[in-house]
Amino acid sequence: MDAKIMTLDQVAHYLQVSQRSVYDLARRKEITAFKVASQWRFDRELLEAFIRQQSQVSAASGTAEGAAAAPT
């Protein structure tokens, strides 16, 4: 995926989430998006910055998405 600008479907596939989840992130301005006519578009570099930021937040809080809880 070398395109600088990505569609909603491409972002959903890239993040492995639903299109609705991507739309909700964009609507809440958690990820940067813009519209061309009536279709959402996303800058790949800004999306990757969002991913890095989320990774840092997860690492700082000591959690990992989808990780099983340690046995007690």
PDB file of N, CA, C and O in Angstrom:
ATOM      1  N   MET A   1       0.858  -1.180   0.000  1.00  0.00           N
ATOM      2  CA  MET A   1       0.000   0.000   0.000  1.00  0.00           C
ATOM      3  C   MET A   1       0.897   1.232   0.000  1.00  0.00           C
ATOM      4  O   MET A   1       1.352   1.670   1.042  1.00  0.00           O
ATOM      5  N   ASP A   2       1.160   1.769  -1.175  1.00  0.00           N
ATOM      6  CA  ASP A   2       2.082   2.883  -1.303  1.00  0.00           C
ATOM      7  C   ASP A   2       1.403   4.237  -1.441  1.00  0.00           C
ATOM      8  O   ASP A   2       2.080   5.257  -1.463  1.00  0.00           O
ATOM      9  N   ALA A   3       0.089   4.249  -1.555  1.00  0.00           N
ATOM     10  CA  ALA A   3      -0.624   5.500  -1.777  1.00  0.00           C
ATOM     11  C   ALA A   3      -0.502   6.417  -0.565  1.00  0.00           C
ATOM     12  O   ALA A   3      -0.557   5.970   0.578  1.00  0.00           O
ATOM     13  N   LYS A   4      -0.304   7.698  -0.835  1.00  0.00           N
ATOM     14  CA  LYS A   4      -0.227   8.688   0.230  1.00  0.00           C
ATOM     15  C   LYS A   4      -1.612   8.971   0.799  1.00  0.00           C
ATOM     16  O   LYS A   4      -1.768   9.194   1.983  1.00  0.00           O
ATOM     17  N   ILE A   5      -2.630   8.929  -0.048  1.00  0.00           N
ATOM     18  CA  ILE A   5      -4.006   9.175   0.370  1.00  0.00           C
ATOM     19  C   ILE A   5      -4.761   7.859   0.322  1.00  0.00           C
ATOM     20  O   ILE A   5      -4.678   7.119  -0.652  1.00  0.00           O
ATOM     21  N   MET A   6      -5.491   7.571   1.398  1.00  0.00           N
ATOM     22  CA  MET A   6      -6.199   6.292   1.506  1.00  0.00           C
ATOM     23  C   MET A   6      -7.703   6.528   1.625  1.00  0.00           C
ATOM     24  O   MET A   6      -8.136   7.545   2.165  1.00  0.00           O
ATOM     25  N   THR A   7      -8.463   5.560   1.153  1.00  0.00           N
ATOM     26  CA  THR A   7      -9.919   5.610   1.263  1.00  0.00           C
ATOM     27  C   THR A   7     -10.350   5.040   2.618  1.00  0.00           C
ATOM     28  O   THR A   7      -9.565   4.411   3.331  1.00  0.00           O
ATOM     29  N   LEU A   8     -11.600   5.216   2.936  1.00  0.00           N
ATOM     30  CA  LEU A   8     -12.173   4.663   4.160  1.00  0.00           C
ATOM     31  C   LEU A   8     -11.994   3.150   4.201  1.00  0.00           C
ATOM     32  O   LEU A   8     -11.570   2.585   5.219  1.00  0.00           O
ATOM     33  N   ASP A   9     -12.276   2.491   3.097  1.00  0.00           N
ATOM     34  CA  ASP A   9     -12.138   1.034   3.031  1.00  0.00           C
ATOM     35  C   ASP A   9     -10.683   0.601   3.232  1.00  0.00           C
ATOM     36  O   ASP A   9     -10.413  -0.354   3.958  1.00  0.00           O
ATOM     37  N   GLN A  10      -9.748   1.312   2.626  1.00  0.00           N
ATOM     38  CA  GLN A  10      -8.332   0.978   2.783  1.00  0.00           C
ATOM     39  C   GLN A  10      -7.880   1.139   4.227  1.00  0.00           C
ATOM     40  O   GLN A  10      -7.134   0.312   4.752  1.00  0.00           O
ATOM     41  N   VAL A  11      -8.335   2.211   4.883  1.00  0.00           N
ATOM     42  CA  VAL A  11      -7.949   2.452   6.277  1.00  0.00           C
ATOM     43  C   VAL A  11      -8.543   1.366   7.176  1.00  0.00           C
ATOM     44  O   VAL A  11      -7.863   0.844   8.058  1.00  0.00           O
ATOM     45  N   ALA A  12      -9.792   1.011   6.949  1.00  0.00           N
ATOM     46  CA  ALA A  12     -10.432  -0.038   7.747  1.00  0.00           C
ATOM     47  C   ALA A  12      -9.662  -1.348   7.599  1.00  0.00           C
ATOM     48  O   ALA A  12      -9.393  -2.035   8.595  1.00  0.00           O
ATOM     49  N   HIS A  13      -9.282  -1.671   6.395  1.00  0.00           N
ATOM     50  CA  HIS A  13      -8.518  -2.896   6.154  1.00  0.00           C
ATOM     51  C   HIS A  13      -7.149  -2.811   6.819  1.00  0.00           C
ATOM     52  O   HIS A  13      -6.692  -3.755   7.472  1.00  0.00           O
ATOM     53  N   TYR A  14      -6.490  -1.679   6.681  1.00  0.00           N
ATOM     54  CA  TYR A  14      -5.152  -1.466   7.248  1.00  0.00           C
ATOM     55  C   TYR A  14      -5.162  -1.597   8.770  1.00  0.00           C
ATOM     56  O   TYR A  14      -4.273  -2.208   9.359  1.00  0.00           O
ATOM     57  N   LEU A  15      -6.182  -1.030   9.414  1.00  0.00           N
ATOM     58  CA  LEU A  15      -6.285  -1.069  10.870  1.00  0.00           C
ATOM     59  C   LEU A  15      -6.990  -2.333  11.371  1.00  0.00           C
ATOM     60  O   LEU A  15      -7.041  -2.569  12.582  1.00  0.00           O
ATOM     61  N   GLN A  16      -7.557  -3.091  10.453  1.00  0.00           N
ATOM     62  CA  GLN A  16      -8.300  -4.306  10.770  1.00  0.00           C
ATOM     63  C   GLN A  16      -9.475  -4.025  11.697  1.00  0.00           C
ATOM     64  O   GLN A  16      -9.678  -4.692  12.719  1.00  0.00           O
ATOM     65  N   VAL A  17     -10.229  -2.998  11.327  1.00  0.00           N
ATOM     66  CA  VAL A  17     -11.449  -2.627  12.039  1.00  0.00           C
ATOM     67  C   VAL A  17     -12.549  -2.377  11.006  1.00  0.00           C
ATOM     68  O   VAL A  17     -12.287  -2.360   9.804  1.00  0.00           O
ATOM     69  N   SER A  18     -13.757  -2.165  11.481  1.00  0.00           N
ATOM     70  CA  SER A  18     -14.859  -1.892  10.565  1.00  0.00           C
ATOM     71  C   SER A  18     -14.766  -0.475  10.001  1.00  0.00           C
ATOM     72  O   SER A  18     -14.114   0.403  10.587  1.00  0.00           O
ATOM     73  N   GLN A  19     -15.434  -0.268   8.892  1.00  0.00           N
ATOM     74  CA  GLN A  19     -15.502   1.084   8.321  1.00  0.00           C
ATOM     75  C   GLN A  19     -16.171   2.031   9.308  1.00  0.00           C
ATOM     76  O   GLN A  19     -15.784   3.191   9.422  1.00  0.00           O
ATOM     77  N   ARG A  20     -17.152   1.536  10.034  1.00  0.00           N
ATOM     78  CA  ARG A  20     -17.854   2.363  11.018  1.00  0.00           C
ATOM     79  C   ARG A  20     -16.886   2.843  12.104  1.00  0.00           C
ATOM     80  O   ARG A  20     -16.952   3.998  12.541  1.00  0.00           O
ATOM     81  N   SER A  21     -15.985   1.977  12.541  1.00  0.00           N
ATOM     82  CA  SER A  21     -15.004   2.365  13.550  1.00  0.00           C
ATOM     83  C   SER A  21     -14.097   3.478  13.033  1.00  0.00           C
ATOM     84  O   SER A  21     -13.800   4.431  13.761  1.00  0.00           O
ATOM     85  N   VAL A  22     -13.678   3.370  11.773  1.00  0.00           N
ATOM     86  CA  VAL A  22     -12.830   4.416  11.179  1.00  0.00           C
ATOM     87  C   VAL A  22     -13.611   5.723  11.090  1.00  0.00           C
ATOM     88  O   VAL A  22     -13.105   6.790  11.450  1.00  0.00           O
ATOM     89  N   TYR A  23     -14.855   5.636  10.644  1.00  0.00           N
ATOM     90  CA  TYR A  23     -15.703   6.833  10.553  1.00  0.00           C
ATOM     91  C   TYR A  23     -15.845   7.483  11.929  1.00  0.00           C
ATOM     92  O   TYR A  23     -15.728   8.704  12.063  1.00  0.00           O
ATOM     93  N   ASP A  24     -16.088   6.679  12.957  1.00  0.00           N
ATOM     94  CA  ASP A  24     -16.238   7.221  14.306  1.00  0.00           C
ATOM     95  C   ASP A  24     -14.956   7.906  14.790  1.00  0.00           C
ATOM     96  O   ASP A  24     -15.013   8.974  15.401  1.00  0.00           O
ATOM     97  N   LEU A  25     -13.799   7.311  14.513  1.00  0.00           N
ATOM     98  CA  LEU A  25     -12.523   7.939  14.874  1.00  0.00           C
ATOM     99  C   LEU A  25     -12.359   9.284  14.169  1.00  0.00           C
ATOM    100  O   LEU A  25     -11.910  10.263  14.768  1.00  0.00           O
ATOM    101  N   ALA A  26     -12.735   9.326  12.897  1.00  0.00           N
ATOM    102  CA  ALA A  26     -12.623  10.571  12.132  1.00  0.00           C
ATOM    103  C   ALA A  26     -13.605  11.619  12.646  1.00  0.00           C
ATOM    104  O   ALA A  26     -13.258  12.794  12.794  1.00  0.00           O
ATOM    105  N   ARG A  27     -14.820  11.190  12.931  1.00  0.00           N
ATOM    106  CA  ARG A  27     -15.847  12.114  13.422  1.00  0.00           C
ATOM    107  C   ARG A  27     -15.437  12.720  14.762  1.00  0.00           C
ATOM    108  O   ARG A  27     -15.653  13.901  15.012  1.00  0.00           O
ATOM    109  N   ARG A  28     -14.791  11.910  15.615  1.00  0.00           N
ATOM    110  CA  ARG A  28     -14.320  12.405  16.915  1.00  0.00           C
ATOM    111  C   ARG A  28     -12.966  13.110  16.812  1.00  0.00           C
ATOM    112  O   ARG A  28     -12.400  13.527  17.823  1.00  0.00           O
ATOM    113  N   LYS A  29     -12.453  13.198  15.588  1.00  0.00           N
ATOM    114  CA  LYS A  29     -11.177  13.866  15.300  1.00  0.00           C
ATOM    115  C   LYS A  29     -10.006  13.207  16.015  1.00  0.00           C
ATOM    116  O   LYS A  29      -9.020  13.845  16.348  1.00  0.00           O
ATOM    117  N   GLU A  30     -10.105  11.889  16.214  1.00  0.00           N
ATOM    118  CA  GLU A  30      -8.987  11.132  16.760  1.00  0.00           C
ATOM    119  C   GLU A  30      -7.996  10.792  15.654  1.00  0.00           C
ATOM    120  O   GLU A  30      -6.814  10.603  15.923  1.00  0.00           O
ATOM    121  N   ILE A  31      -8.493  10.673  14.436  1.00  0.00           N
ATOM    122  CA  ILE A  31      -7.627  10.559  13.263  1.00  0.00           C
ATOM    123  C   ILE A  31      -8.028  11.662  12.297  1.00  0.00           C
ATOM    124  O   ILE A  31      -9.185  12.062  12.234  1.00  0.00           O
ATOM    125  N   THR A  32      -7.050  12.170  11.581  1.00  0.00           N
ATOM    126  CA  THR A  32      -7.282  13.268  10.643  1.00  0.00           C
ATOM    127  C   THR A  32      -7.851  12.720   9.345  1.00  0.00           C
ATOM    128  O   THR A  32      -7.333  11.748   8.792  1.00  0.00           O
ATOM    129  N   ALA A  33      -8.916  13.355   8.879  1.00  0.00           N
ATOM    130  CA  ALA A  33      -9.561  12.944   7.640  1.00  0.00           C
ATOM    131  C   ALA A  33     -10.120  14.174   6.942  1.00  0.00           C
ATOM    132  O   ALA A  33     -10.275  15.235   7.553  1.00  0.00           O
ATOM    133  N   PHE A  34     -10.388  14.015   5.669  1.00  0.00           N
ATOM    134  CA  PHE A  34     -11.029  15.084   4.911  1.00  0.00           C
ATOM    135  C   PHE A  34     -11.934  14.444   3.873  1.00  0.00           C
ATOM    136  O   PHE A  34     -11.843  13.246   3.609  1.00  0.00           O
ATOM    137  N   LYS A  35     -12.824  15.239   3.332  1.00  0.00           N
ATOM    138  CA  LYS A  35     -13.756  14.711   2.344  1.00  0.00           C
ATOM    139  C   LYS A  35     -13.414  15.242   0.962  1.00  0.00           C
ATOM    140  O   LYS A  35     -13.049  16.399   0.798  1.00  0.00           O
ATOM    141  N   VAL A  36     -13.541  14.363  -0.031  1.00  0.00           N
ATOM    142  CA  VAL A  36     -13.479  14.724  -1.435  1.00  0.00           C
ATOM    143  C   VAL A  36     -14.874  14.392  -1.954  1.00  0.00           C
ATOM    144  O   VAL A  36     -15.266  13.221  -1.936  1.00  0.00           O
ATOM    145  N   ALA A  37     -15.595  15.433  -2.328  1.00  0.00           N
ATOM    146  CA  ALA A  37     -17.016  15.287  -2.629  1.00  0.00           C
ATOM    147  C   ALA A  37     -17.663  14.739  -1.357  1.00  0.00           C
ATOM    148  O   ALA A  37     -17.577  15.373  -0.326  1.00  0.00           O
ATOM    149  N   SER A  38     -18.254  13.571  -1.394  1.00  0.00           N
ATOM    150  CA  SER A  38     -18.887  13.026  -0.193  1.00  0.00           C
ATOM    151  C   SER A  38     -18.116  11.840   0.375  1.00  0.00           C
ATOM    152  O   SER A  38     -18.609  11.141   1.257  1.00  0.00           O
ATOM    153  N   GLN A  39     -16.889  11.622  -0.089  1.00  0.00           N
ATOM    154  CA  GLN A  39     -16.123  10.455   0.328  1.00  0.00           C
ATOM    155  C   GLN A  39     -14.950  10.842   1.221  1.00  0.00           C
ATOM    156  O   GLN A  39     -14.231  11.792   0.935  1.00  0.00           O
ATOM    157  N   TRP A  40     -14.775  10.077   2.301  1.00  0.00           N
ATOM    158  CA  TRP A  40     -13.690  10.320   3.236  1.00  0.00           C
ATOM    159  C   TRP A  40     -12.355   9.899   2.645  1.00  0.00           C
ATOM    160  O   TRP A  40     -12.252   8.887   1.970  1.00  0.00           O
ATOM    161  N   ARG A  41     -11.308  10.688   2.952  1.00  0.00           N
ATOM    162  CA  ARG A  41      -9.934  10.370   2.563  1.00  0.00           C
ATOM    163  C   ARG A  41      -9.035  10.606   3.773  1.00  0.00           C
ATOM    164  O   ARG A  41      -9.313  11.439   4.634  1.00  0.00           O
ATOM    165  N   PHE A  42      -7.933   9.851   3.816  1.00  0.00           N
ATOM    166  CA  PHE A  42      -7.029   9.876   4.959  1.00  0.00           C
ATOM    167  C   PHE A  42      -5.595   9.946   4.459  1.00  0.00           C
ATOM    168  O   PHE A  42      -5.230   9.236   3.528  1.00  0.00           O
ATOM    169  N   ASP A  43      -4.790  10.787   5.091  1.00  0.00           N
ATOM    170  CA  ASP A  43      -3.374  10.901   4.761  1.00  0.00           C
ATOM    171  C   ASP A  43      -2.629   9.771   5.463  1.00  0.00           C
ATOM    172  O   ASP A  43      -2.708   9.631   6.688  1.00  0.00           O
ATOM    173  N   ARG A  44      -1.926   8.955   4.701  1.00  0.00           N
ATOM    174  CA  ARG A  44      -1.245   7.781   5.251  1.00  0.00           C
ATOM    175  C   ARG A  44      -0.240   8.160   6.342  1.00  0.00           C
ATOM    176  O   ARG A  44      -0.144   7.495   7.376  1.00  0.00           O
ATOM    177  N   GLU A  45       0.525   9.225   6.152  1.00  0.00           N
ATOM    178  CA  GLU A  45       1.520   9.631   7.149  1.00  0.00           C
ATOM    179  C   GLU A  45       0.867  10.011   8.467  1.00  0.00           C
ATOM    180  O   GLU A  45       1.366   9.656   9.541  1.00  0.00           O
ATOM    181  N   LEU A  46      -0.267  10.713   8.400  1.00  0.00           N
ATOM    182  CA  LEU A  46      -0.971  11.094   9.627  1.00  0.00           C
ATOM    183  C   LEU A  46      -1.590   9.875  10.302  1.00  0.00           C
ATOM    184  O   LEU A  46      -1.620   9.788  11.535  1.00  0.00           O
ATOM    185  N   LEU A  47      -2.052   8.926   9.505  1.00  0.00           N
ATOM    186  CA  LEU A  47      -2.593   7.686  10.059  1.00  0.00           C
ATOM    187  C   LEU A  47      -1.499   6.905  10.781  1.00  0.00           C
ATOM    188  O   LEU A  47      -1.700   6.399  11.885  1.00  0.00           O
ATOM    189  N   GLU A  48      -0.324   6.830  10.183  1.00  0.00           N
ATOM    190  CA  GLU A  48       0.786   6.127  10.822  1.00  0.00           C
ATOM    191  C   GLU A  48       1.233   6.848  12.094  1.00  0.00           C
ATOM    192  O   GLU A  48       1.621   6.201  13.073  1.00  0.00           O
ATOM    193  N   ALA A  49       1.154   8.171  12.114  1.00  0.00           N
ATOM    194  CA  ALA A  49       1.467   8.926  13.333  1.00  0.00           C
ATOM    195  C   ALA A  49       0.455   8.587  14.429  1.00  0.00           C
ATOM    196  O   ALA A  49       0.819   8.432  15.600  1.00  0.00           O
ATOM    197  N   PHE A  50      -0.819   8.438  14.060  1.00  0.00           N
ATOM    198  CA  PHE A  50      -1.863   8.039  15.004  1.00  0.00           C
ATOM    199  C   PHE A  50      -1.542   6.660  15.586  1.00  0.00           C
ATOM    200  O   PHE A  50      -1.647   6.444  16.795  1.00  0.00           O
ATOM    201  N   ILE A  51      -1.118   5.738  14.739  1.00  0.00           N
ATOM    202  CA  ILE A  51      -0.785   4.385  15.188  1.00  0.00           C
ATOM    203  C   ILE A  51       0.388   4.435  16.167  1.00  0.00           C
ATOM    204  O   ILE A  51       0.355   3.794  17.225  1.00  0.00           O
ATOM    205  N   ARG A  52       1.422   5.200  15.843  1.00  0.00           N
ATOM    206  CA  ARG A  52       2.577   5.329  16.747  1.00  0.00           C
ATOM    207  C   ARG A  52       2.146   5.914  18.088  1.00  0.00           C
ATOM    208  O   ARG A  52       2.563   5.449  19.151  1.00  0.00           O
ATOM    209  N   GLN A  53       1.295   6.936  18.045  1.00  0.00           N
ATOM    210  CA  GLN A  53       0.813   7.572  19.268  1.00  0.00           C
ATOM    211  C   GLN A  53       0.042   6.571  20.119  1.00  0.00           C
ATOM    212  O   GLN A  53       0.245   6.493  21.331  1.00  0.00           O
ATOM    213  N   GLN A  54      -0.826   5.789  19.507  1.00  0.00           N
ATOM    214  CA  GLN A  54      -1.603   4.794  20.240  1.00  0.00           C
ATOM    215  C   GLN A  54      -0.696   3.719  20.838  1.00  0.00           C
ATOM    216  O   GLN A  54      -0.942   3.246  21.942  1.00  0.00           O
ATOM    217  N   SER A  55       0.338   3.355  20.104  1.00  0.00           N
ATOM    218  CA  SER A  55       1.294   2.363  20.610  1.00  0.00           C
ATOM    219  C   SER A  55       2.016   2.893  21.843  1.00  0.00           C
ATOM    220  O   SER A  55       2.243   2.159  22.805  1.00  0.00           O
ATOM    221  N   GLN A  56       2.369   4.163  21.830  1.00  0.00           N
ATOM    222  CA  GLN A  56       3.056   4.775  22.970  1.00  0.00           C
ATOM    223  C   GLN A  56       2.134   4.852  24.172  1.00  0.00           C
ATOM    224  O   GLN A  56       2.550   4.597  25.297  1.00  0.00           O
ATOM    225  N   VAL A  57       0.868   5.184  23.942  1.00  0.00           N
ATOM    226  CA  VAL A  57      -0.103   5.265  25.035  1.00  0.00           C
ATOM    227  C   VAL A  57      -0.285   3.889  25.657  1.00  0.00           C
ATOM    228  O   VAL A  57      -0.284   3.747  26.880  1.00  0.00           O
ATOM    229  N   SER A  58      -0.406   2.851  24.819  1.00  0.00           N
ATOM    230  CA  SER A  58      -0.565   1.482  25.325  1.00  0.00           C
ATOM    231  C   SER A  58       0.662   1.043  26.108  1.00  0.00           C
ATOM    232  O   SER A  58       0.546   0.429  27.167  1.00  0.00           O
ATOM    233  N   ALA A  59       1.837   1.364  25.597  1.00  0.00           N
ATOM    234  CA  ALA A  59       3.072   0.974  26.275  1.00  0.00           C
ATOM    235  C   ALA A  59       3.202   1.701  27.614  1.00  0.00           C
ATOM    236  O   ALA A  59       3.613   1.111  28.611  1.00  0.00           O
ATOM    237  N   ALA A  60       2.830   2.971  27.643  1.00  0.00           N
ATOM    238  CA  ALA A  60       2.944   3.750  28.872  1.00  0.00           C
ATOM    239  C   ALA A  60       1.972   3.270  29.940  1.00  0.00           C
ATOM    240  O   ALA A  60       2.282   3.300  31.129  1.00  0.00           O
ATOM    241  N   SER A  61       0.811   2.792  29.510  1.00  0.00           N
ATOM    242  CA  SER A  61      -0.171   2.317  30.488  1.00  0.00           C
ATOM    243  C   SER A  61       0.040   0.857  30.851  1.00  0.00           C
ATOM    244  O   SER A  61      -0.643   0.328  31.714  1.00  0.00           O
ATOM    245  N   GLY A  62       0.982   0.201  30.140  1.00  0.00           N
ATOM    246  CA  GLY A  62       1.299  -1.189  30.449  1.00  0.00           C
ATOM    247  C   GLY A  62       0.266  -2.173  29.945  1.00  0.00           C
ATOM    248  O   GLY A  62       0.184  -3.286  30.423  1.00  0.00           O
ATOM    249  N   THR A  63      -0.536  -1.755  28.965  1.00  0.00           N
ATOM    250  CA  THR A  63      -1.538  -2.656  28.415  1.00  0.00           C
ATOM    251  C   THR A  63      -1.247  -2.925  26.960  1.00  0.00           C
ATOM    252  O   THR A  63      -0.589  -2.156  26.291  1.00  0.00           O
ATOM    253  N   ALA A  64      -1.753  -4.041  26.497  1.00  0.00           N
ATOM    254  CA  ALA A  64      -1.670  -4.386  25.081  1.00  0.00           C
ATOM    255  C   ALA A  64      -3.037  -4.873  24.655  1.00  0.00           C
ATOM    256  O   ALA A  64      -3.630  -5.717  25.320  1.00  0.00           O
ATOM    257  N   GLU A  65      -3.543  -4.331  23.573  1.00  0.00           N
ATOM    258  CA  GLU A  65      -4.835  -4.750  23.057  1.00  0.00           C
ATOM    259  C   GLU A  65      -4.813  -6.236  22.747  1.00  0.00           C
ATOM    260  O   GLU A  65      -3.903  -6.732  22.112  1.00  0.00           O
ATOM    261  N   GLY A  66      -5.813  -6.945  23.224  1.00  0.00           N
ATOM    262  CA  GLY A  66      -5.946  -8.353  22.912  1.00  0.00           C
ATOM    263  C   GLY A  66      -5.056  -9.271  23.728  1.00  0.00           C
ATOM    264  O   GLY A  66      -5.071 -10.475  23.549  1.00  0.00           O
ATOM    265  N   ALA A  67      -4.282  -8.734  24.652  1.00  0.00           N
ATOM    266  CA  ALA A  67      -3.415  -9.587  25.459  1.00  0.00           C
ATOM    267  C   ALA A  67      -4.233 -10.248  26.552  1.00  0.00           C
ATOM    268  O   ALA A  67      -5.107  -9.635  27.156  1.00  0.00           O
ATOM    269  N   ALA A  68      -3.935 -11.476  26.834  1.00  0.00           N
ATOM    270  CA  ALA A  68      -4.640 -12.204  27.879  1.00  0.00           C
ATOM    271  C   ALA A  68      -4.130 -11.721  29.237  1.00  0.00           C
ATOM    272  O   ALA A  68      -2.961 -11.374  29.391  1.00  0.00           O
ATOM    273  N   ALA A  69      -5.002 -11.752  30.204  1.00  0.00           N
ATOM    274  CA  ALA A  69      -4.608 -11.361  31.558  1.00  0.00           C
ATOM    275  C   ALA A  69      -3.666 -12.410  32.124  1.00  0.00           C
ATOM    276  O   ALA A  69      -3.823 -13.601  31.883  1.00  0.00           O
ATOM    277  N   ALA A  70      -2.701 -11.971  32.875  1.00  0.00           N
ATOM    278  CA  ALA A  70      -1.739 -12.886  33.504  1.00  0.00           C
ATOM    279  C   ALA A  70      -2.434 -13.671  34.601  1.00  0.00           C
ATOM    280  O   ALA A  70      -3.236 -13.121  35.347  1.00  0.00           O
ATOM    281  N   PRO A  71      -2.142 -14.956  34.687  1.00  0.00           N
ATOM    282  CA  PRO A  71      -2.762 -15.750  35.746  1.00  0.00           C
ATOM    283  C   PRO A  71      -2.303 -15.286  37.120  1.00  0.00           C
ATOM    284  O   PRO A  71      -1.158 -14.868  37.294  1.00  0.00           O
ATOM    285  N   THR A  72      -3.173 -15.406  38.111  1.00  0.00           N
ATOM    286  CA  THR A  72      -2.828 -14.974  39.472  1.00  0.00           C
ATOM    287  C   THR A  72      -2.613 -16.145  40.379  1.00  0.00           C
ATOM    288  O   THR A  72      -3.009 -17.226  40.142  1.00  0.00           O
TER     289      THR A  72
END
